[in-house]
PDB file of C-alpha atoms in Angstrom:
ATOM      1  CA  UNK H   9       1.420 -19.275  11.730  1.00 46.00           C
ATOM      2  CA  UNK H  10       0.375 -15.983  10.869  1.00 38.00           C
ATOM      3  CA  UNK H  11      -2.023 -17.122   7.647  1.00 40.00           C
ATOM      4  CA  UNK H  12      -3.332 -19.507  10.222  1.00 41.00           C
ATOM      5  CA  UNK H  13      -3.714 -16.499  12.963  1.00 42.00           C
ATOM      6  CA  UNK H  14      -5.459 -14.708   9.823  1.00 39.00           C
ATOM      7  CA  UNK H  15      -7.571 -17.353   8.476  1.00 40.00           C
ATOM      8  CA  UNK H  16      -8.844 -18.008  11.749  1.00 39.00           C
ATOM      9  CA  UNK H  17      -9.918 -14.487  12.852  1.00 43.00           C
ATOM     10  CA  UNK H  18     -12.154 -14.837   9.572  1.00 39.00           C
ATOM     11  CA  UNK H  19     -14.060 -17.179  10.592  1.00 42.00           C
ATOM     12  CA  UNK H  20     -14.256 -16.151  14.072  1.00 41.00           C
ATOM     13  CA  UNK H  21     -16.053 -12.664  12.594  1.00 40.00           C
ATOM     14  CA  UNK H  22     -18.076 -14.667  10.196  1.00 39.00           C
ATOM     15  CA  UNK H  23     -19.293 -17.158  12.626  1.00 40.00           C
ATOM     16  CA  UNK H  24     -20.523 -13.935  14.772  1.00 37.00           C
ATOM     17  CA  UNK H  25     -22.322 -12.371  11.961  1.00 42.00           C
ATOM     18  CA  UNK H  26     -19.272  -9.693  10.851  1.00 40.00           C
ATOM     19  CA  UNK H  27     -20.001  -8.604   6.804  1.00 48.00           C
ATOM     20  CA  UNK H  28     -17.703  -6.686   5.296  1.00 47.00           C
ATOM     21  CA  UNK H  29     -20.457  -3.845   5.314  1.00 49.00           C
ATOM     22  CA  UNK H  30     -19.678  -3.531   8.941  1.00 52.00           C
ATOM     23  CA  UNK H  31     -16.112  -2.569   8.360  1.00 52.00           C
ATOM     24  CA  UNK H  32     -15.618   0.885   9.196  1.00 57.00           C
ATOM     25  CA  UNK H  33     -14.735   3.372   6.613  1.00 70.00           C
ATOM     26  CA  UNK H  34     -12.261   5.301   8.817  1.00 83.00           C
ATOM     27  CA  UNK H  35      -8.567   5.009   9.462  1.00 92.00           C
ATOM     28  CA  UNK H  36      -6.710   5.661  12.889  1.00 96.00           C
ATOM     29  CA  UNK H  37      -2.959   7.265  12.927  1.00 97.00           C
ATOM     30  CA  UNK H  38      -1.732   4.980  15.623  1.00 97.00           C
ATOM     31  CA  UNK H  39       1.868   6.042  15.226  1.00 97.00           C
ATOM     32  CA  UNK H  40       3.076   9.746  14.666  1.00 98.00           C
ATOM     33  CA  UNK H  41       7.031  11.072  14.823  1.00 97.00           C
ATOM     34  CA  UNK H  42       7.873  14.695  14.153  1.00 97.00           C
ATOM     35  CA  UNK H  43       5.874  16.706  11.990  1.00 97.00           C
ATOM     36  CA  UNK H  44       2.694  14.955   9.793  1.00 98.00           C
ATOM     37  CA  UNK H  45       0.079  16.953   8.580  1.00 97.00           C
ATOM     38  CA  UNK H  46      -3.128  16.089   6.734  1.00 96.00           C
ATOM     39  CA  UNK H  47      -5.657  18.081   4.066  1.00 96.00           C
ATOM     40  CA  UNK H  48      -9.202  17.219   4.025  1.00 93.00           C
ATOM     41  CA  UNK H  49     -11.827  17.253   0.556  1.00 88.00           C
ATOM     42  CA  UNK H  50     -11.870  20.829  -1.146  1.00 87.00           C
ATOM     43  CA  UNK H  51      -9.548  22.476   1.638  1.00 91.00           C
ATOM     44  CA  UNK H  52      -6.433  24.327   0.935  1.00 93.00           C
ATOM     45  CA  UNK H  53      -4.917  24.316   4.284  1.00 96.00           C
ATOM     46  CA  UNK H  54      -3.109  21.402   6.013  1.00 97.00           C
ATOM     47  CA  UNK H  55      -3.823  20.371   9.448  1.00 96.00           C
ATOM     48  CA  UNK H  56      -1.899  18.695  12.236  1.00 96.00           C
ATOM     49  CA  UNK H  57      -1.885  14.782  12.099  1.00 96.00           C
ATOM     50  CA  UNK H  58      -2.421  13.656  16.305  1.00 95.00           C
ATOM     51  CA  UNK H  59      -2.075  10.798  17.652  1.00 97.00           C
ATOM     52  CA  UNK H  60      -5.718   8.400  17.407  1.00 96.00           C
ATOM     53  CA  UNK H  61      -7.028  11.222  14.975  1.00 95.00           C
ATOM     54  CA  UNK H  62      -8.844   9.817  12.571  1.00 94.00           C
ATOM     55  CA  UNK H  63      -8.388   9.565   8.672  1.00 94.00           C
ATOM     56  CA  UNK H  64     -11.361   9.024   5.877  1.00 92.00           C
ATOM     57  CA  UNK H  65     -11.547   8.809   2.125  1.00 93.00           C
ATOM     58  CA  UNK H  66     -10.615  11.861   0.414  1.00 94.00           C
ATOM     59  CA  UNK H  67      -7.941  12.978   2.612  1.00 96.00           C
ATOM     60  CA  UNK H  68      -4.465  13.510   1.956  1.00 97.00           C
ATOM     61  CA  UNK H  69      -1.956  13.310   3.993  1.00 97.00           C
ATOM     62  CA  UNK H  70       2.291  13.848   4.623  1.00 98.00           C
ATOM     63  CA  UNK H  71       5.150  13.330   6.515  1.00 98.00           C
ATOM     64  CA  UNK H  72       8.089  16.465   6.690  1.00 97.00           C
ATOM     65  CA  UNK H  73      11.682  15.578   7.120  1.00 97.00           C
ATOM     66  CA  UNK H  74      12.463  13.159   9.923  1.00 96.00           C
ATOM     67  CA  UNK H  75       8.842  12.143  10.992  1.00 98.00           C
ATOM     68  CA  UNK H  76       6.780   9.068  10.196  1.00 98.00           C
ATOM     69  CA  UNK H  77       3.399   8.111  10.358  1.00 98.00           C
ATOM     70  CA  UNK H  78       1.145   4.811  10.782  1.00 98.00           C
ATOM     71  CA  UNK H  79      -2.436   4.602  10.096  1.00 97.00           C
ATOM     72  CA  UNK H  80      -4.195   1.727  11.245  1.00 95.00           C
ATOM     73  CA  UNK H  81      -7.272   0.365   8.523  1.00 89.00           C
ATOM     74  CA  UNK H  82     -10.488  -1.278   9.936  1.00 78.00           C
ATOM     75  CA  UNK H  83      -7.800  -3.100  12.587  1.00 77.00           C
ATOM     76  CA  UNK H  84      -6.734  -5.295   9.408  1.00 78.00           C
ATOM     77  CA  UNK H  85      -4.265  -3.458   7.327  1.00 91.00           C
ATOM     78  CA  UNK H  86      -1.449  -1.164   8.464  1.00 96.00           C
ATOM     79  CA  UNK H  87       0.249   1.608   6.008  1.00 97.00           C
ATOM     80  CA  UNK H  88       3.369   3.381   7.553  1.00 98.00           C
ATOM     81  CA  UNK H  89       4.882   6.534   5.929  1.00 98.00           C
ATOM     82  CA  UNK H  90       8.408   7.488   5.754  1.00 98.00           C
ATOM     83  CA  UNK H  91       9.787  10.896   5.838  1.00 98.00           C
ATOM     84  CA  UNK H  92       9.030  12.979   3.022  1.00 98.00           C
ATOM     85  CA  UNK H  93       6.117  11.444   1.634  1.00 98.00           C
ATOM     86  CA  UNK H  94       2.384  12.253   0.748  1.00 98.00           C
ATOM     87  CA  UNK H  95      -0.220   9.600   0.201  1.00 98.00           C
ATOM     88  CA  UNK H  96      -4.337  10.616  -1.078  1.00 97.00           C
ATOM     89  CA  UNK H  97      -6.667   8.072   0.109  1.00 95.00           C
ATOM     90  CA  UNK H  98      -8.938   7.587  -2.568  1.00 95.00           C
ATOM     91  CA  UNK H  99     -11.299   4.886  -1.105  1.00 92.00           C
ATOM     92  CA  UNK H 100     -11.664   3.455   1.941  1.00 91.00           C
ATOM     93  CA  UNK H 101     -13.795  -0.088   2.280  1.00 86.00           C
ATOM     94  CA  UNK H 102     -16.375   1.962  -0.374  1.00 89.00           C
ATOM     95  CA  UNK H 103     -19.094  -0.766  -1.261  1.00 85.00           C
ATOM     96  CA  UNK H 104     -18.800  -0.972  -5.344  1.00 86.00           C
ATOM     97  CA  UNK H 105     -21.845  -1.877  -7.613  1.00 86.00           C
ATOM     98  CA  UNK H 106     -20.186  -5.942  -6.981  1.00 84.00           C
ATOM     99  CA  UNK H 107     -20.994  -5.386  -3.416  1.00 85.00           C
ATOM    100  CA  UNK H 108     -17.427  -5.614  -2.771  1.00 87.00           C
ATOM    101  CA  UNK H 109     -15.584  -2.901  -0.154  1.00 87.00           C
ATOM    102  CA  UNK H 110     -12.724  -1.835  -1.909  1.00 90.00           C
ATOM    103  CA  UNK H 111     -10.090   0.270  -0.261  1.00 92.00           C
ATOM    104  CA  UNK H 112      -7.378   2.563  -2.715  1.00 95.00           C
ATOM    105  CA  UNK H 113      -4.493   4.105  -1.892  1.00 97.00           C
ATOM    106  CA  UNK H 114      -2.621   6.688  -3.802  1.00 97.00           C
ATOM    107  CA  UNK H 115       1.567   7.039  -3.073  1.00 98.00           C
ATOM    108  CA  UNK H 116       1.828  10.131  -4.927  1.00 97.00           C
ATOM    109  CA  UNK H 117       5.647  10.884  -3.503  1.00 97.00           C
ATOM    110  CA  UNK H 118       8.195   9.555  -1.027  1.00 98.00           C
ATOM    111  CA  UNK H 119       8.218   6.221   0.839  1.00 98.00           C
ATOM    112  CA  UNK H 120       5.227   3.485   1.675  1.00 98.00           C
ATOM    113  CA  UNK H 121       5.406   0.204   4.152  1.00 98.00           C
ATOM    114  CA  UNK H 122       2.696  -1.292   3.860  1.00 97.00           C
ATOM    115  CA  UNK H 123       1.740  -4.494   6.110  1.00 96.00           C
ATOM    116  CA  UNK H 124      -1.947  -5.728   4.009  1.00 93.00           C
ATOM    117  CA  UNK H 125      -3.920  -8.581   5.619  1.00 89.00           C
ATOM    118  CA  UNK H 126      -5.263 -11.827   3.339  1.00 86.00           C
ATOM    119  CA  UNK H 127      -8.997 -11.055   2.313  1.00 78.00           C
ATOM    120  CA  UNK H 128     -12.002 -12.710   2.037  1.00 77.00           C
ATOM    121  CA  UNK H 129     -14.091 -12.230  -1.239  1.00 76.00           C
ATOM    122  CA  UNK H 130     -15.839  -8.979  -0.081  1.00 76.00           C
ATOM    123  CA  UNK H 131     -12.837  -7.048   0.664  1.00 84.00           C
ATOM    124  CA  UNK H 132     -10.153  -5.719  -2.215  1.00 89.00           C
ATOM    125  CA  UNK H 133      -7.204  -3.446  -1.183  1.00 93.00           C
ATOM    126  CA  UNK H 134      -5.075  -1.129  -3.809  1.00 95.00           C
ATOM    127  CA  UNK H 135      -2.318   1.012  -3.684  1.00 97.00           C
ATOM    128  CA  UNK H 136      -0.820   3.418  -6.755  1.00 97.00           C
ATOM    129  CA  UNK H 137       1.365   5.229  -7.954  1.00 97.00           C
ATOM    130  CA  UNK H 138       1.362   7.737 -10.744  1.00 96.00           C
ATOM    131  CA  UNK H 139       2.599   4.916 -13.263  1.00 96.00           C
ATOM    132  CA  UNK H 140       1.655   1.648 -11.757  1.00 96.00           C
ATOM    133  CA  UNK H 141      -1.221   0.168  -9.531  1.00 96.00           C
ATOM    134  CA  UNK H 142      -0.793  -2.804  -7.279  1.00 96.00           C
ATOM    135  CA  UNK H 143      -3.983  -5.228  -5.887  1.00 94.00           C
ATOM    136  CA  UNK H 144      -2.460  -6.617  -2.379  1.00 93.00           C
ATOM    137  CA  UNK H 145      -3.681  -9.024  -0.416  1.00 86.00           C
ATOM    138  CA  UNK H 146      -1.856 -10.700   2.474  1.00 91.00           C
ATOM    139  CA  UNK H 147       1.357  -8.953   1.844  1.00 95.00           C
ATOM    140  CA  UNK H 148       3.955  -7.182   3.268  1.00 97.00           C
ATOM    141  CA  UNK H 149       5.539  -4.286   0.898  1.00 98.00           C
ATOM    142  CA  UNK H 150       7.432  -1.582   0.234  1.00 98.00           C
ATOM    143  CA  UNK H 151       6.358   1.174  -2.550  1.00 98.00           C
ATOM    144  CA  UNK H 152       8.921   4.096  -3.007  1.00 98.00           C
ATOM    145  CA  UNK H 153       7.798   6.766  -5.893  1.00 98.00           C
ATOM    146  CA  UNK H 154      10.668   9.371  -6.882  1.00 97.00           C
ATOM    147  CA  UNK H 155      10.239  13.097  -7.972  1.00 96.00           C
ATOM    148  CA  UNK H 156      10.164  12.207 -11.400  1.00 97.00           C
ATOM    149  CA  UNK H 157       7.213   9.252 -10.793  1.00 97.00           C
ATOM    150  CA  UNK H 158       9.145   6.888 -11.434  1.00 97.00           C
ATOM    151  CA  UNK H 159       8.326   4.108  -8.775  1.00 98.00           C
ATOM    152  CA  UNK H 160      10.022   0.914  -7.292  1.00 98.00           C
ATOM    153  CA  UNK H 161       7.928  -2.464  -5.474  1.00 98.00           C
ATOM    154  CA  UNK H 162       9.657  -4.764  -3.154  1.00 98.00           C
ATOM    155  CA  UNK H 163       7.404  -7.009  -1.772  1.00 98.00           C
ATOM    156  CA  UNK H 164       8.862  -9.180   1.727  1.00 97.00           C
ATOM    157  CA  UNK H 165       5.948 -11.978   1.845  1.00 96.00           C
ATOM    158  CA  UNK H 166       2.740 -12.810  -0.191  1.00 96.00           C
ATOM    159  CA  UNK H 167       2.364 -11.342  -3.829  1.00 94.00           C
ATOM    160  CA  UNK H 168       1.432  -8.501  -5.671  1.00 96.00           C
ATOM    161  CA  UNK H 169      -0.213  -7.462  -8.952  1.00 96.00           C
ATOM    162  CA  UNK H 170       1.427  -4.955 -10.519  1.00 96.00           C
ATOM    163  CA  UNK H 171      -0.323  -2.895 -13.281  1.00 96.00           C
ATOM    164  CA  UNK H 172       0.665   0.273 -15.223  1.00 94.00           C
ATOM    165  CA  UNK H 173      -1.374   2.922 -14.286  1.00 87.00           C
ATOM    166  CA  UNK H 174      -3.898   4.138 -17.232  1.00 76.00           C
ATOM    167  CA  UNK H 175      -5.472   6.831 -15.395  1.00 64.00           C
ATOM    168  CA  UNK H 176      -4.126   9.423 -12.779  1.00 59.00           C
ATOM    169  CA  UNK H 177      -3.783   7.955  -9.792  1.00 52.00           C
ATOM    170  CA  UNK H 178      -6.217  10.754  -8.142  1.00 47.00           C
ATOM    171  CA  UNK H 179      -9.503  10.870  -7.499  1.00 46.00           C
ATOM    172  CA  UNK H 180     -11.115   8.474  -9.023  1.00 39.00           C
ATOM    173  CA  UNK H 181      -8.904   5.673 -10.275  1.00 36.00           C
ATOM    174  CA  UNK H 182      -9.960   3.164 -12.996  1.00 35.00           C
ATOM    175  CA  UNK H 183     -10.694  -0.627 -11.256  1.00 34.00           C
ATOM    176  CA  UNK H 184      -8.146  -2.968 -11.298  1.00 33.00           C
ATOM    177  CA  UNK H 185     -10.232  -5.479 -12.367  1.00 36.00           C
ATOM    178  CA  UNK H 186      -8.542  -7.175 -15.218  1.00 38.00           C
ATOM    179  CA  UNK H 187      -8.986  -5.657 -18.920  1.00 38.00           C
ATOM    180  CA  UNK H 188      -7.532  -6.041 -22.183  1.00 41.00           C
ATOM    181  CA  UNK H 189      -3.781  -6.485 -21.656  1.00 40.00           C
ATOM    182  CA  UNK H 190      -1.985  -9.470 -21.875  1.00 44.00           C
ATOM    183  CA  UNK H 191      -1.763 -11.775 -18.957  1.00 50.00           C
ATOM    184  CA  UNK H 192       0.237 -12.130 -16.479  1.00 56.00           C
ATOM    185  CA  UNK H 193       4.264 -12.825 -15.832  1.00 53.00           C
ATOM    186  CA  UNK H 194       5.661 -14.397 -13.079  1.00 58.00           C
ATOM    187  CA  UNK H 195       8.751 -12.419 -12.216  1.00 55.00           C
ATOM    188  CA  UNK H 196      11.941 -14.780 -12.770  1.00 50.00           C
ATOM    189  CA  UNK H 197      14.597 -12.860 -13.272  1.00 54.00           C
ATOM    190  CA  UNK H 198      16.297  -9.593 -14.680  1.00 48.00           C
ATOM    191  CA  UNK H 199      14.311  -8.625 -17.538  1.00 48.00           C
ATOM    192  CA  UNK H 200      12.279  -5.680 -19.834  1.00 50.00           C
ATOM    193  CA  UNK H 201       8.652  -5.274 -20.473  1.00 47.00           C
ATOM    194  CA  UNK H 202       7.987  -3.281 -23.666  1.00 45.00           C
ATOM    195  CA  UNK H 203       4.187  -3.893 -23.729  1.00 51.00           C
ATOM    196  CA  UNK H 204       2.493  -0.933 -23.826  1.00 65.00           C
ATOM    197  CA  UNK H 205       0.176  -2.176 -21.279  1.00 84.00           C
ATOM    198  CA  UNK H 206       1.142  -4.870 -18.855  1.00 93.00           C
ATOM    199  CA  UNK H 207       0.536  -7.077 -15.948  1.00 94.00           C
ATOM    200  CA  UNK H 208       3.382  -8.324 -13.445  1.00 96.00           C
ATOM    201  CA  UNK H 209       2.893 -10.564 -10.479  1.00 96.00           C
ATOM    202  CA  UNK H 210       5.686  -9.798  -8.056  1.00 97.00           C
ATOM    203  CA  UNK H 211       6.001 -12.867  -5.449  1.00 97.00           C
ATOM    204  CA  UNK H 212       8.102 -13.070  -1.590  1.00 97.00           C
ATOM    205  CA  UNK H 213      11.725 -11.129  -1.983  1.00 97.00           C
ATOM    206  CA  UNK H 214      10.916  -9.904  -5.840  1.00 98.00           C
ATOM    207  CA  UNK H 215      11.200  -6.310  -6.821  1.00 97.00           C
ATOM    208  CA  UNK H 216       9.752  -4.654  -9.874  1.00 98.00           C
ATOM    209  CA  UNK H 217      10.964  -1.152 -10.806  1.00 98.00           C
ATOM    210  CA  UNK H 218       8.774   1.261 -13.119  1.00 97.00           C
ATOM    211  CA  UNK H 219      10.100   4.379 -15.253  1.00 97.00           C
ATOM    212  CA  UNK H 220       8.088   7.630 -15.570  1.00 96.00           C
ATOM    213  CA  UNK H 221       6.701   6.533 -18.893  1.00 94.00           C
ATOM    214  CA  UNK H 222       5.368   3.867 -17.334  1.00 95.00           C
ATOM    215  CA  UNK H 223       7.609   1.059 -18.544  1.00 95.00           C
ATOM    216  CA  UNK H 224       8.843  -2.366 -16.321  1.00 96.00           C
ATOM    217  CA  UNK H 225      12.683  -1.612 -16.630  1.00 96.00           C
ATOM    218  CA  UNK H 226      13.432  -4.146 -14.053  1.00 95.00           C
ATOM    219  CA  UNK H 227      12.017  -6.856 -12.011  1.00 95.00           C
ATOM    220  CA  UNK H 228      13.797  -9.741 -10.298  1.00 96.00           C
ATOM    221  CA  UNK H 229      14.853 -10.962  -6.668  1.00 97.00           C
ATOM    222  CA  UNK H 230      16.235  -9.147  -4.186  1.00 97.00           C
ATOM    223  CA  UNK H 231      18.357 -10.152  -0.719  1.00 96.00           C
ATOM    224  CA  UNK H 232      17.953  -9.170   3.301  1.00 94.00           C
ATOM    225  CA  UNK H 233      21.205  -8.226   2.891  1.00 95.00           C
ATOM    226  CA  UNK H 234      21.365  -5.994   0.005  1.00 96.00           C
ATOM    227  CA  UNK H 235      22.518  -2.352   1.139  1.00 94.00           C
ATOM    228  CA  UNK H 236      18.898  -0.794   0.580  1.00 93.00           C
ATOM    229  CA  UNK H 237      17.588  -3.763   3.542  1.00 96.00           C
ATOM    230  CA  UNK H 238      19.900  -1.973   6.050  1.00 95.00           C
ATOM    231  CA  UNK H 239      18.036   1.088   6.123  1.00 95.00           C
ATOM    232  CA  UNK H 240      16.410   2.352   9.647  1.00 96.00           C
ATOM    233  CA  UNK H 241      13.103   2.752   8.000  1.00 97.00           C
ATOM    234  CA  UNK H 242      13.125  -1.068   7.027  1.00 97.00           C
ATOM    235  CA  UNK H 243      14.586  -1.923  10.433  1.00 96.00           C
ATOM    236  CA  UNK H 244      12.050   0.134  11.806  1.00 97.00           C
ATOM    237  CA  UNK H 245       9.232  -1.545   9.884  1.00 97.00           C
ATOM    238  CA  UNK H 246      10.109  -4.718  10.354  1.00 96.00           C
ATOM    239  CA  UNK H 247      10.622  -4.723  14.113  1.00 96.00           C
ATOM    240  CA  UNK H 248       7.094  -2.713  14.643  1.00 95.00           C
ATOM    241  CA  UNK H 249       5.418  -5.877  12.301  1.00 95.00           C
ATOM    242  CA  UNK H 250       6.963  -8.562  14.644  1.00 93.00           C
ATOM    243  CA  UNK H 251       5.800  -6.878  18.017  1.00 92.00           C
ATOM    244  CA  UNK H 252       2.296  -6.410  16.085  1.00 88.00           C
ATOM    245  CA  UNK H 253       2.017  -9.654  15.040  1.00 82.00           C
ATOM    246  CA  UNK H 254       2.455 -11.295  18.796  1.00 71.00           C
TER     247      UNK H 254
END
């Protein structure tokens, strides 16, 4: 129901003359709890995150303990941040030399829900970490990076690509258009990827975690009723995607 819902506000924008150059290159926080604070380009000091401020490319911004934060993209994609976590925006719907508006997103610590609508050919949405980067499209995720950069995917509905990061995932971050690595594995079970680059495509209830170096460790499926699903942030997450989606 909800592809259909999505499929069918396409066309809806297309048949009124919408192009993706019309998609604004600005974020809204439409959810703030506790303390969130943002940084803008070449400033040193951190600023209050309010409620409908707005949010651009360049900025950074992060949650301090016990607060959360939602931003709201171009009224298509939602990205919701857990205590304790800092995320740079490194793009947001930039037109590329393919004409195509491409939106990146860099988790560089803490916690990342992130609710990604299905996109037409002129839209591309990324999110990375400091070891892998994943192209999303009509997906719901989770992204959690640890001190140590390590980083673990868990992806609830649609599918993910899953790269390892070969640049640092700030400022400018290398395209995920596909280059010369092998192609890409289906996650079907417990398993190690040794490649020193490689390409992953985690599906509905698979998980992929990453080590610091970089390195798939493990990837598999994962249940609504393992311990980690019990959490209030997933709770939380969930219940806020339902009452959004009605």
């Amino acid at each position: 129901m909800l592809l259909r819902r999505v499929v069918v506000g396409w066309a809806m924008l297309l048949s009124l003359g919408w192009a993706p150059q019309d998609t604004p290159k600005r974020g809204l926080v439409t959810f703030v709890e506790g303390t969130a604070k943002k940084q803008g380009i070449q400033e040193t000091d951190w600023s209050s995150v309010q409620l409908h401020s707005e949010v651009s490319t360049g900025e950074r911004l992060r949650t301090f303990n016990d607060s959360r934060a939602e931003l709201d993209l171009a009224k298509l994609d939602r990205i919701r941040l857990a205590p304790k976590t800092t995320i740079e925006i490194l793009k947001l719907y930039e037109e590329t030399k393919e004409k195509v508006l491409e939106s990146q997103i860099a988790l560089q610590r803490g916690d990342l829900w992130a609710n990604v609508a299905k996109k037409p050919g002129g839209l591309k949405f990324a999110i990375s970490t400091p070891v892998a980067a994943a192209a999303i499209t009509g997906t719901t995720l989770r992204l959690h990076v640890d001190p140590d950069s390590s980083a673990e995917l868990k992806v609830y509905s649609g599918e993910v690509v899953l790269r390892r990061q070969t640049a640092p995932a700030q400022g400018a971050v290398k395209s995920l258009a596909p280059h010369q690595i092998d192609g890409p594995q289906q996650v079907s079970g417990p398993q190690q990827v040794s490649m020193e680059q490689w390409t992953l495509i985690v599906r509905s209830m698979q998980k992929a975690r990453i080590d610091k170096k970089g390195q798939v460790i493990q990837s598999g499926a994962f249940s609504e009723q393992d311990a980690d699903e019990n959490q209030d942030w997933v709770k939380w997450n969930r219940e806020r995607d339902q009452a959004q989606q009605r």
